[in-house]
Short mmCIF file of C-alpha atoms and ligand atoms in Angstrom, two decimals:
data_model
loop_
_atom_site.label_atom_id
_atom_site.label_comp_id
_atom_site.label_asym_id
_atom_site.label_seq_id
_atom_site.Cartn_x
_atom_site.Cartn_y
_atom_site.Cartn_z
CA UNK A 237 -18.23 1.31 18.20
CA UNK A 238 -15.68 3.96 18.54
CA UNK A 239 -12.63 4.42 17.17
CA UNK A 240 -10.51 3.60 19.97
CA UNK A 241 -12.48 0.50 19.98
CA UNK A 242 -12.06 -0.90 16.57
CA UNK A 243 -8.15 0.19 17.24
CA UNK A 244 -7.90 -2.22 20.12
CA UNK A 245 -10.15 -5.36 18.67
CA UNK A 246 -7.44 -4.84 15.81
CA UNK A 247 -4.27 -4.61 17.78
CA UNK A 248 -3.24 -8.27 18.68
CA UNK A 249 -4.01 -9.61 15.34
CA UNK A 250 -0.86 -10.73 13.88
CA UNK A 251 1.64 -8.90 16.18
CA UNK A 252 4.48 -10.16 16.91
CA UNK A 253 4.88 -10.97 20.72
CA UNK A 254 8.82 -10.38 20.74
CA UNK A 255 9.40 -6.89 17.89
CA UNK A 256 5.88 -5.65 18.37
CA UNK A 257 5.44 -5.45 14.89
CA UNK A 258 2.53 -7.19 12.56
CA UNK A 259 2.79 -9.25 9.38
CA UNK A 260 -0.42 -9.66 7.85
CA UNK A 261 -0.02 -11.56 4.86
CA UNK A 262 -2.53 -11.62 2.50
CA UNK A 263 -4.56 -13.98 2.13
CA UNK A 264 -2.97 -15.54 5.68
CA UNK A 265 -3.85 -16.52 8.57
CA UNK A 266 -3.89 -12.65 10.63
CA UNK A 267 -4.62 -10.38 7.35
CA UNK A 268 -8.12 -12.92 6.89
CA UNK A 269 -9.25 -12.61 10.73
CA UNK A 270 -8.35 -8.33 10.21
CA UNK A 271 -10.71 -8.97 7.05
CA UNK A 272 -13.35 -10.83 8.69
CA UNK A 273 -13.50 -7.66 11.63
CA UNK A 274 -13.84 -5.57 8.67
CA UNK A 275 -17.07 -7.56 7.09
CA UNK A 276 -18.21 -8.02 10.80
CA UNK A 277 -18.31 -4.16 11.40
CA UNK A 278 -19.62 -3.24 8.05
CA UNK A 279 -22.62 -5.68 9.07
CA UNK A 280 -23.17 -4.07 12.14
CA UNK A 281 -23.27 -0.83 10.56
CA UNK A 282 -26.00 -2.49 7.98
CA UNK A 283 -23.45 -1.98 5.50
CA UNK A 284 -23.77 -3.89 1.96
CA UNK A 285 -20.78 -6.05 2.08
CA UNK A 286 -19.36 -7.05 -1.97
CA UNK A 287 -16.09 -8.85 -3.11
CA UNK A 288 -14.54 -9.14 -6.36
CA UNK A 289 -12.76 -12.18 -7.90
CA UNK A 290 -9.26 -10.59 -7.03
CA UNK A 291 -10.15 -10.62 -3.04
CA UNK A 292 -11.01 -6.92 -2.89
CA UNK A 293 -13.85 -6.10 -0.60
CA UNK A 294 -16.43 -3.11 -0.27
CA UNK A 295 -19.08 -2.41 2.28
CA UNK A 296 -21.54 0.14 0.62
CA UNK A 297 -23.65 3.25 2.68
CA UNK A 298 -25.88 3.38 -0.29
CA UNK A 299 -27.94 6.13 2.03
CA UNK A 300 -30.63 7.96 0.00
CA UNK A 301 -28.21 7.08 -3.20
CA UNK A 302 -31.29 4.86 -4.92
CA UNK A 303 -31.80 6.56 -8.43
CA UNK A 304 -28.58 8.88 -7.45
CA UNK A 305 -26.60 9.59 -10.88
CA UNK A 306 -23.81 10.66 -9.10
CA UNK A 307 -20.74 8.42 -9.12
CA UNK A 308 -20.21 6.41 -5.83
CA UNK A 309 -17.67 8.03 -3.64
CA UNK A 310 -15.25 5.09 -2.36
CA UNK A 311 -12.82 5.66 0.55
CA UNK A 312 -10.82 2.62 2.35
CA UNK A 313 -7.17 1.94 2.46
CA UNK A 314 -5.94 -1.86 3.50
CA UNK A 315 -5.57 -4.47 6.27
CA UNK A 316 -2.30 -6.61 4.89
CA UNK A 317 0.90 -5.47 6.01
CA UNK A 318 5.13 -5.43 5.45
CA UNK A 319 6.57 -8.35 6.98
CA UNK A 320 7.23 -6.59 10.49
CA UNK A 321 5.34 -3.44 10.02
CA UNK A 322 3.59 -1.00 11.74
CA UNK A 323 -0.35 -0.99 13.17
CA UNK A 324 -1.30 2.44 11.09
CA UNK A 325 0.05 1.45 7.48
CA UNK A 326 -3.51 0.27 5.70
CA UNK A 327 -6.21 -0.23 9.21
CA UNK A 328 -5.78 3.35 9.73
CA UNK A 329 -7.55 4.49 6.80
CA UNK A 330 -9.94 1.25 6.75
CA UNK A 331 -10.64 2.06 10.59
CA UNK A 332 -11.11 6.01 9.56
CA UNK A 333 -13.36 5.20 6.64
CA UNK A 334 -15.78 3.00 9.00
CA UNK A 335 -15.25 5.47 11.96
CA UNK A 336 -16.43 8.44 9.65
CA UNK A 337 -19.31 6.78 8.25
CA UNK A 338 -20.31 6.72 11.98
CA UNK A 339 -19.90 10.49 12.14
CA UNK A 340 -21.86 11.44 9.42
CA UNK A 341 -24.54 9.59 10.31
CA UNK A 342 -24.32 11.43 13.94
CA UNK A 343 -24.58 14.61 11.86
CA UNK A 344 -28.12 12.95 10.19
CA UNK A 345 -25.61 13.19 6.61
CA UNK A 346 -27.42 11.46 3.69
CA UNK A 347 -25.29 10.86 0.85
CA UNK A 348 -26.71 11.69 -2.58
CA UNK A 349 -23.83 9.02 -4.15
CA UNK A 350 -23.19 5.58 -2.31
CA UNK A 351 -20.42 5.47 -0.40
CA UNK A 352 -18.17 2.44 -0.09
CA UNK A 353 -15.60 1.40 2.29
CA UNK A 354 -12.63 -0.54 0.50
CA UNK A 355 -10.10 -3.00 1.39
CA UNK A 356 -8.02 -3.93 -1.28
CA UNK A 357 -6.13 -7.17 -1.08
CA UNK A 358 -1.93 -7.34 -1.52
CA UNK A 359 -1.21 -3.26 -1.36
CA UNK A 360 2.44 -4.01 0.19
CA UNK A 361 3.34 -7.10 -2.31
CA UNK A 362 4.57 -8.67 0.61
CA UNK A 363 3.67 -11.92 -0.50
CA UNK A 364 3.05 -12.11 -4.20
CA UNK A 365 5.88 -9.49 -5.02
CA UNK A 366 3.54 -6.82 -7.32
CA UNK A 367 2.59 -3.83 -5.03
CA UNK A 368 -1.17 -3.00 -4.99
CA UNK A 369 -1.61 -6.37 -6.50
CA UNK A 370 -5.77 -6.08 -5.82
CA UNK A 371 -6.40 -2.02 -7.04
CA UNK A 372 -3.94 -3.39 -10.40
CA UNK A 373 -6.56 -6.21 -11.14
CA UNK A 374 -9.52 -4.18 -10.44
CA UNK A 375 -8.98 -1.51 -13.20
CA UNK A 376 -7.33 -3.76 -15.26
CA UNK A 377 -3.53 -2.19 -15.02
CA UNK A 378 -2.27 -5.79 -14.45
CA UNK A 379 -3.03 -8.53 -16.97
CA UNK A 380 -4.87 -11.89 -15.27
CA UNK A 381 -2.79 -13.84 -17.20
CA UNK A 382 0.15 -12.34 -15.25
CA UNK A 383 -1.10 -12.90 -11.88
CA UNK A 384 -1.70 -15.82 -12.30
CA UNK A 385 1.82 -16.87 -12.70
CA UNK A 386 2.37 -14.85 -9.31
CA UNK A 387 3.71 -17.41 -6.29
CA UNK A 388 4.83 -16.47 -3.03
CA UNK A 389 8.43 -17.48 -1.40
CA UNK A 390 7.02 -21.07 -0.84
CA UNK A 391 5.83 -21.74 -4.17
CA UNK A 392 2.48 -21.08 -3.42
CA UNK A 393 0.32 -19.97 -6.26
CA UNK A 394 -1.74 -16.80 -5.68
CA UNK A 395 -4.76 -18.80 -7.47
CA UNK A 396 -4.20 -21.20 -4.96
CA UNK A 397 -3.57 -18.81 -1.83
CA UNK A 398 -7.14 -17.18 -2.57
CA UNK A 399 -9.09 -20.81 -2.60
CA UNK A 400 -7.66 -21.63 0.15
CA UNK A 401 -8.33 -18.73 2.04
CA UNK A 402 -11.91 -19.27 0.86
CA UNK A 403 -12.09 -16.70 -1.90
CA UNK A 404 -13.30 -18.13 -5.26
CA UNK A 405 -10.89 -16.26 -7.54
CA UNK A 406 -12.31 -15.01 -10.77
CA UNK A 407 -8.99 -12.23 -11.61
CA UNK A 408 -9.28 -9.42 -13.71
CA UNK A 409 -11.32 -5.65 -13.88
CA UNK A 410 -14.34 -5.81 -11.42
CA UNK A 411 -17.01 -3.38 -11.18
CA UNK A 412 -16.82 -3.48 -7.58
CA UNK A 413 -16.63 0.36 -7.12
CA UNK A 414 -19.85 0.32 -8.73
CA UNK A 415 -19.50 3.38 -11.26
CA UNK A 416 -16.99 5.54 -9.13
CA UNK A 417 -16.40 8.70 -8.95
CA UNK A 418 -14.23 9.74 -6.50
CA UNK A 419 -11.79 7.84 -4.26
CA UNK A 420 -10.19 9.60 -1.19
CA UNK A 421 -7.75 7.19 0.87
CA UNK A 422 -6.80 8.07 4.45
CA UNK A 423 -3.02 6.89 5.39
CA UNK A 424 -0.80 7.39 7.98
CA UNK A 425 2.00 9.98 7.04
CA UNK A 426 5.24 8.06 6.22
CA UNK A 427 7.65 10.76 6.64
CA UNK A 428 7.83 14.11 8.81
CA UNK A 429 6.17 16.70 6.45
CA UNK A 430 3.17 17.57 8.26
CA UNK A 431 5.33 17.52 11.88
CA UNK A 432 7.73 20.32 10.12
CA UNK A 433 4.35 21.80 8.98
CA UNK A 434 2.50 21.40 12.48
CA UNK A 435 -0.21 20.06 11.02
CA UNK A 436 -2.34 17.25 12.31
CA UNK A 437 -3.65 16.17 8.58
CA UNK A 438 -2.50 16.78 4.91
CA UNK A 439 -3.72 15.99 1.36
CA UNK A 440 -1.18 14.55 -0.92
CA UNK A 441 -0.46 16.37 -4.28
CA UNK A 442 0.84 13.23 -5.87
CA UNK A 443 3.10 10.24 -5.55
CA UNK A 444 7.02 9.65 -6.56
CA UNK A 445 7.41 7.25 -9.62
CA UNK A 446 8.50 3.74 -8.16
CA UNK A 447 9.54 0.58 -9.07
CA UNK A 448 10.86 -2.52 -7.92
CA UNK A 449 13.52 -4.18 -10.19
CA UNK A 450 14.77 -8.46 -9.11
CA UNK A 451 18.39 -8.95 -9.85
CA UNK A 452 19.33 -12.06 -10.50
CA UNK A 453 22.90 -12.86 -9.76
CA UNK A 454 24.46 -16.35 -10.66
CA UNK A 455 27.87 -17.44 -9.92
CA UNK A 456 29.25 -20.77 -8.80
CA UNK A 457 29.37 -22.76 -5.66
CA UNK A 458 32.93 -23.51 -3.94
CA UNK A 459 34.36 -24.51 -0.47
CA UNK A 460 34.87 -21.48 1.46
CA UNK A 461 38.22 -23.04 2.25
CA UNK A 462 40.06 -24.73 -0.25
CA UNK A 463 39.13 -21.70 -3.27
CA UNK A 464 41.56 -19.31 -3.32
CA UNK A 465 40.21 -15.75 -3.49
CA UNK A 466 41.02 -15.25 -7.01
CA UNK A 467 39.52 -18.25 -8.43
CA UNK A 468 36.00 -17.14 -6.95
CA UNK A 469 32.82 -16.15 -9.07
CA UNK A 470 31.32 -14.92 -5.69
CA UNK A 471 27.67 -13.60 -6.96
CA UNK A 472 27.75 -12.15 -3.38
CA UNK A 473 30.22 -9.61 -3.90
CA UNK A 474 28.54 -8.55 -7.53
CA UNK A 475 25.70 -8.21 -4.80
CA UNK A 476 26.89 -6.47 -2.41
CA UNK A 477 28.91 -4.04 -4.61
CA UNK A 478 25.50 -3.59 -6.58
CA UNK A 479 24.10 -2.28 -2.97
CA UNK A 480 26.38 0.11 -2.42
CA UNK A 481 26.32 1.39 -6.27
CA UNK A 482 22.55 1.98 -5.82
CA UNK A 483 23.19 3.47 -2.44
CA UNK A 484 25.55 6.01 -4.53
CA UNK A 485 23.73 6.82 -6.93
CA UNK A 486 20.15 7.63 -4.86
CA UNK A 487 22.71 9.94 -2.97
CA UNK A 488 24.40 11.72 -5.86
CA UNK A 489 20.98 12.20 -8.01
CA UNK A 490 18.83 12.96 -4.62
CA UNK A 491 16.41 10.03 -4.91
CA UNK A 492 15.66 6.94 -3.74
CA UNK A 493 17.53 3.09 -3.56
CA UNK A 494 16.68 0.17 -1.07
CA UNK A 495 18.23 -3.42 -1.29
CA UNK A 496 15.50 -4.59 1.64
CA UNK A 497 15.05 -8.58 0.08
CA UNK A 498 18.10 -10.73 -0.41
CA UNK A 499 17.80 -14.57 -1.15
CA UNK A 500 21.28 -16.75 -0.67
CA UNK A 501 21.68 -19.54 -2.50
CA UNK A 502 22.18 -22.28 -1.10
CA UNK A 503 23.16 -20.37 2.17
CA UNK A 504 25.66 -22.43 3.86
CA UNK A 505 28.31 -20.92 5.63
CA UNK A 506 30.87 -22.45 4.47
CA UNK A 507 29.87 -22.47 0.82
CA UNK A 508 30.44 -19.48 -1.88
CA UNK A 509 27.13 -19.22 -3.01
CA UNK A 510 26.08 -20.47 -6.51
CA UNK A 511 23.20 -17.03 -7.15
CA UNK A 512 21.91 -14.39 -5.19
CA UNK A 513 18.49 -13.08 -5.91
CA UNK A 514 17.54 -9.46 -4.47
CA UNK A 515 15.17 -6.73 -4.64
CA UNK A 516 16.04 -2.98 -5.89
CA UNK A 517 13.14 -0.73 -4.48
CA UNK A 518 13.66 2.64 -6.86
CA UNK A 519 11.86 5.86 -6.75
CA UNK A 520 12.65 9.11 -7.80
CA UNK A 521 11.11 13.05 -8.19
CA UNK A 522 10.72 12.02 -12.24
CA UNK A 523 10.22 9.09 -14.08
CA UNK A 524 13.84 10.16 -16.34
CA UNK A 525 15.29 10.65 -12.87
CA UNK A 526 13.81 6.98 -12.03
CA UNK A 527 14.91 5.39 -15.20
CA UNK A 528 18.59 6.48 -15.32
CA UNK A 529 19.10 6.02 -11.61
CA UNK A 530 17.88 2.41 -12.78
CA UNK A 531 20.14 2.55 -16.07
CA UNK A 532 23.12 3.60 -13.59
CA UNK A 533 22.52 0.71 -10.75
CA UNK A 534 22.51 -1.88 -13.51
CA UNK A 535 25.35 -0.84 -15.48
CA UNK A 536 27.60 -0.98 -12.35
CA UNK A 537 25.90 -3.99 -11.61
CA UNK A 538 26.90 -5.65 -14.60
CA UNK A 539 30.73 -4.07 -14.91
CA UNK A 540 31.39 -5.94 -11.61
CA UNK A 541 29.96 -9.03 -12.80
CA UNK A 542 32.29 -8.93 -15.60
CA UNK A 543 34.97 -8.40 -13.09
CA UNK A 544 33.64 -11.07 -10.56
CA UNK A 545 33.12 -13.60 -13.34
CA UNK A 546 29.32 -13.92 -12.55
CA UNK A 547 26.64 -12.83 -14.44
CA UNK A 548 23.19 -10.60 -13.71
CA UNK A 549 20.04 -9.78 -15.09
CA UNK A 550 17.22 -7.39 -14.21
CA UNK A 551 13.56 -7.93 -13.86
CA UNK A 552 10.55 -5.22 -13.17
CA UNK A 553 8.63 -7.13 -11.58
CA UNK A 554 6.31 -3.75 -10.14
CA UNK A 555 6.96 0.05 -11.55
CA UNK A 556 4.39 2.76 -10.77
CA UNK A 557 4.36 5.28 -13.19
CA UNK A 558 4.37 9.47 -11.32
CA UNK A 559 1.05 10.59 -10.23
CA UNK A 560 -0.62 13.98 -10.07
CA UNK A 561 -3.52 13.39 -7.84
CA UNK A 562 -6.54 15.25 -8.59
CA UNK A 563 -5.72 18.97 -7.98
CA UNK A 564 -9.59 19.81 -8.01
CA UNK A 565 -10.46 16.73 -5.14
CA UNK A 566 -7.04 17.73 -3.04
CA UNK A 567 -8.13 21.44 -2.95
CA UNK A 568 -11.67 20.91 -1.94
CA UNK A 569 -10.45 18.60 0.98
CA UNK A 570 -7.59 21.42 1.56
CA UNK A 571 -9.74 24.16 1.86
CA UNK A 572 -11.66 22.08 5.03
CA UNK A 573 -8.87 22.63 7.71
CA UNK A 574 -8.41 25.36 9.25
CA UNK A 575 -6.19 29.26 7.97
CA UNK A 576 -5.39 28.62 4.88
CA UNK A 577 -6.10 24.90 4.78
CA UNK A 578 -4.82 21.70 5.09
CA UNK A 579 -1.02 21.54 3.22
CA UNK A 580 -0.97 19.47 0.19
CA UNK A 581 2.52 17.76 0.16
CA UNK A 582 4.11 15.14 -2.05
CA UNK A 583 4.84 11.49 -0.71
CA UNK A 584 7.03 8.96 -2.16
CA UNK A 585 5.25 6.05 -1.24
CA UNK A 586 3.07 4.29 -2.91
CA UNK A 587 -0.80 3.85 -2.58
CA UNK A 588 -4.03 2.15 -4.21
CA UNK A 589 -5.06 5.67 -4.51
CA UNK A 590 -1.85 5.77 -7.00
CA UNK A 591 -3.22 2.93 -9.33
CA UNK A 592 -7.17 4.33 -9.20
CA UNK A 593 -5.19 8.11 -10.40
CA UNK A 594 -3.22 6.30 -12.89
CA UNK A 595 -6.73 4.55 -14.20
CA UNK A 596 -8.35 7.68 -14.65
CA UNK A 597 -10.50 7.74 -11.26
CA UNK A 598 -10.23 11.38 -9.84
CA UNK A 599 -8.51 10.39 -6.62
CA UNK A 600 -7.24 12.46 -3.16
CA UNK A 601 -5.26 11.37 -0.36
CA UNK A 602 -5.70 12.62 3.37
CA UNK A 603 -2.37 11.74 5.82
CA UNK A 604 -2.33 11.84 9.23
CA UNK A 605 0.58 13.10 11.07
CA UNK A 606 3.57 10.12 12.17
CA UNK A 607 5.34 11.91 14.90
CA UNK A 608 8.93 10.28 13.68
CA UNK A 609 7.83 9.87 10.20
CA UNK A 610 9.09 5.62 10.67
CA UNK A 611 7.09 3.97 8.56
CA UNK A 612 6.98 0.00 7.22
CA UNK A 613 8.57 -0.78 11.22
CA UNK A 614 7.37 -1.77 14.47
CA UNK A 615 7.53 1.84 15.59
CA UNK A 616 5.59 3.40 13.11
CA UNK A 617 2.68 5.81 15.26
CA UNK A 618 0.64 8.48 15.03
CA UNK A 619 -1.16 10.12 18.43
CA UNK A 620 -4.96 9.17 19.05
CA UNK A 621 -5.92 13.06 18.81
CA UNK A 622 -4.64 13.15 15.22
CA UNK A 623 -6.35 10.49 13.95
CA UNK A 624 -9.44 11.72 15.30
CA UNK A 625 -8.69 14.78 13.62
CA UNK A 626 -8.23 12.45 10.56
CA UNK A 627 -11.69 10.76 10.90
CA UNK A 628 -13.39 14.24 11.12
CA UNK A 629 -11.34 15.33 7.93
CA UNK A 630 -12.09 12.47 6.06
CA UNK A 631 -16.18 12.25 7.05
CA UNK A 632 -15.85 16.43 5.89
CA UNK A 633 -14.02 15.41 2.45
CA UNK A 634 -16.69 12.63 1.77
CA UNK A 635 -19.45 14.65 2.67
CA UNK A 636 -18.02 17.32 0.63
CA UNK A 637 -17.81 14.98 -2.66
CA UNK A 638 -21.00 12.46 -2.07
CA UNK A 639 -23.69 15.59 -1.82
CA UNK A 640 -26.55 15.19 0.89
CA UNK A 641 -30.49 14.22 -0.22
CA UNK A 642 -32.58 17.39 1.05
CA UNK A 643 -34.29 16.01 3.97
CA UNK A 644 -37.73 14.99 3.54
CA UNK A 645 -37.20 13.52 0.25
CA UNK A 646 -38.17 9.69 0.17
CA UNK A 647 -34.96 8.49 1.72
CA UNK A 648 -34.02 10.38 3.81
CA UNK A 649 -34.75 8.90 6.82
CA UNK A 650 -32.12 6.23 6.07
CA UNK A 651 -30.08 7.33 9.17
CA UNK A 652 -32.62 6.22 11.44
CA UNK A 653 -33.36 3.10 9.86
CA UNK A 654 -29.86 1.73 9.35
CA UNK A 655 -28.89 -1.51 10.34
CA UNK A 656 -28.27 -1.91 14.30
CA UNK A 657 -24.67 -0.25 14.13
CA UNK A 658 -23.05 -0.15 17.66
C1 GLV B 252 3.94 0.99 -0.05
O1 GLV B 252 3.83 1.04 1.15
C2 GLV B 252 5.20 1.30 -0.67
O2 GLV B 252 6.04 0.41 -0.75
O3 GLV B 252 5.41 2.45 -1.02
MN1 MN B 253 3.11 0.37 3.10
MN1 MN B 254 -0.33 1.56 2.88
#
């Protein structure tokens, strides 16, 4: 099946008939029918489909790899998205990585290593609030004991999510990517580098330390009549002073702040709330930069509390630490496109490629060209010839790091053989 067509069997799921946009929340209703395409097309491709206890899921080429001592090359992206996102933020690279697979077998390409197709469960934390929730339990980064405290806005446990979406949860590091040693994600571009650049594809030199940080504001409840304006403790203004602090201070130090998640309480209109709960997303070009932007937001934060007679406190809930992504990997996949390569430019969003880099795994990105850059919206896009160009860069980079079995040696008729793909 081509491309094209695994873009279209995707497209209605979990789009929204009146923005256009998708939510595909994990372990919901839309993100488990885009997973059950996935295991449906790694089937057809006579794929070896494995899941781990956090709801990640791999579909493994293991090609001539039988005996292979080389580390299993793993590419794969995944299929939940931002409440209201775009179609390309996660089923690009998953479509890519299947859609490549495809094209090296055309070429007759047997890998030495296995390579493995991943989806990993929760990468926008749209539900359970930890970003990357699914790479973070894999290699350990986030304790069980912690996710398992994880509910979503209704109270729903994530234990509890993942039964009833008929995954038997067993959290914690898995061995699902079955001795790796490489990991190359394909992602659509979220920002205009590679349009400036003219450039169809680029490999990303490393990711922007990020965070996201809960303030908690209490205050107390009043008619929105009868209190006079000085006898307030209005935890909405500490908010909404707090926004415009962090808006400040992104601006004056050149990085990044987003108030995107606010939560009223109780939300009557004719009520001063009694607490406001919102989310700070944070990232900046260091992790010092990052952690006195932070310092900054919450000091102001709490000076106007003083003022406003309400009080606040901070929570991490998610921080990503900077990461330098392989330089070896990135200029090996660089060196495939054409002059003097593909460019290698820095993103500032964040990835499951981040988390496997941060555990050690030597780890590349390939992005595909967004033609406004919008990203995490209804209108995020990238043109059909560029993501072709993607799926040919990305079969080149994992042919490049899984090796090819000299043909006649005892597998290496595998192509042949395989599994009834379409
Ligand atoms: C992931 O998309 C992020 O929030 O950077
Ligand atoms: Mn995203
Ligand atoms: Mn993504």
């Amino acid at each position: 099946m081509s491309f094209e067509q695994m873009w279209r069997e995707l497209a209605p799921i979990g789009r929204s008939s009146t923005t256009g946009g998708y939510f595909r929340q994990p372990f919901g209703s839309a993100e488990r029918e885009c997973h059950a395409w996935f295991v449906e097309q790694c089937a057809a491709r006579g794929l070896e489909v494995e899941q781990d206890g956090n709801g990640n899921t791999v579909g493994w080429w293991r090609g001539g790899s039988t005996g292979s001592t080389r580390g299993a090359v793993v590419t794969g992206s995944h299929l939940d998205s931002v409440v209201d996102g775009g179609a390309y933020d996660g089923p690009l690279g998953v479509v890519s990585a299947l859609a490549a697979v495809d094209l090296l077998r055309e070429r007759g390409f047997v890998p030495e290593a296995p390579i493995g197709i991943a989806c990993f469960v929760e990468e926008e934390g749209s539900r359970f609030g930890i970003a990357c929730l699914g790479s973070r339990l894999l290699t350990g980064t986030l304790p069980p004991a912690q996710a398992r405290e994880l509910r979503d806005p209704d109270g729903t446990y994530l234990l509890d999510a993942m039964t009833a979406a008929g995954v038997e949860p067993d959290l914690g590091r898995s061995a699902l990517l079955d001795e790796p040693g490489c990991f190359v994600e394909l992602h659509v571009e979220q920002g205009r580098d590679l349009v400036h650049r003219d450039a169809a594809v680029g490999v990303a030199s490393g990711i922007w330390p990020h965070g996201r940080y809960r303030f908690d504001v209490t205050g107390q409840a009043n008619h929105a009549g009868t209190t006079r304006m000085e006898d307030r403790h209005d935890p909405m203004l500490t908010y909404a002073m707090t926004v415009l602090a962090a808006n400040k201070q992104a601006r004056l130090s050149g990085q990044r702040a987003t108030f995107g998640r606010v939560d009223v309480r109780p939300n009557g209109t004719n009520a001063v709330p009694s607490a406001v709960t919102a989310w700070l997303d944070a990232r900046a070009d260091s992790e010092e930069h990052l952690e006195a932007m932070l310092a900054d937001v919450q000091r102001l934060a709490e000076e106007r509390a003083g003022r406003d007679g309400t009080r606040v406190e901070v929570t991490a809930e998610s921080v990503s630490p900077a990461v330098r992504f392989d330089a070896d990997v990135a200029r090996r996949v660089s060196v495939l496109g054409p002059g003097e390569g593909w460019p290698v430019i820095p993103t500032m969003a964040g990835h499951d490629a981040g988390i496997l880099s941060t555990a050690g795994l030597p780890t590349a990105m390939v992005f595909v060209r967004n033609p406004t850059g919008i990203s995490h919206s209804p209108e995020e896009h990238a043109e059909l010839a560029d993501c072709l160009v993607g799926v040919e860069v990305l079969a080149d980079a994992l042919q490049e790091v899984a090796g090819e079995i000299s043909p006649g040696s005892a597998s290496a008729d595998e192509t042949t053989s395989g599994g009834g793909r379409e």
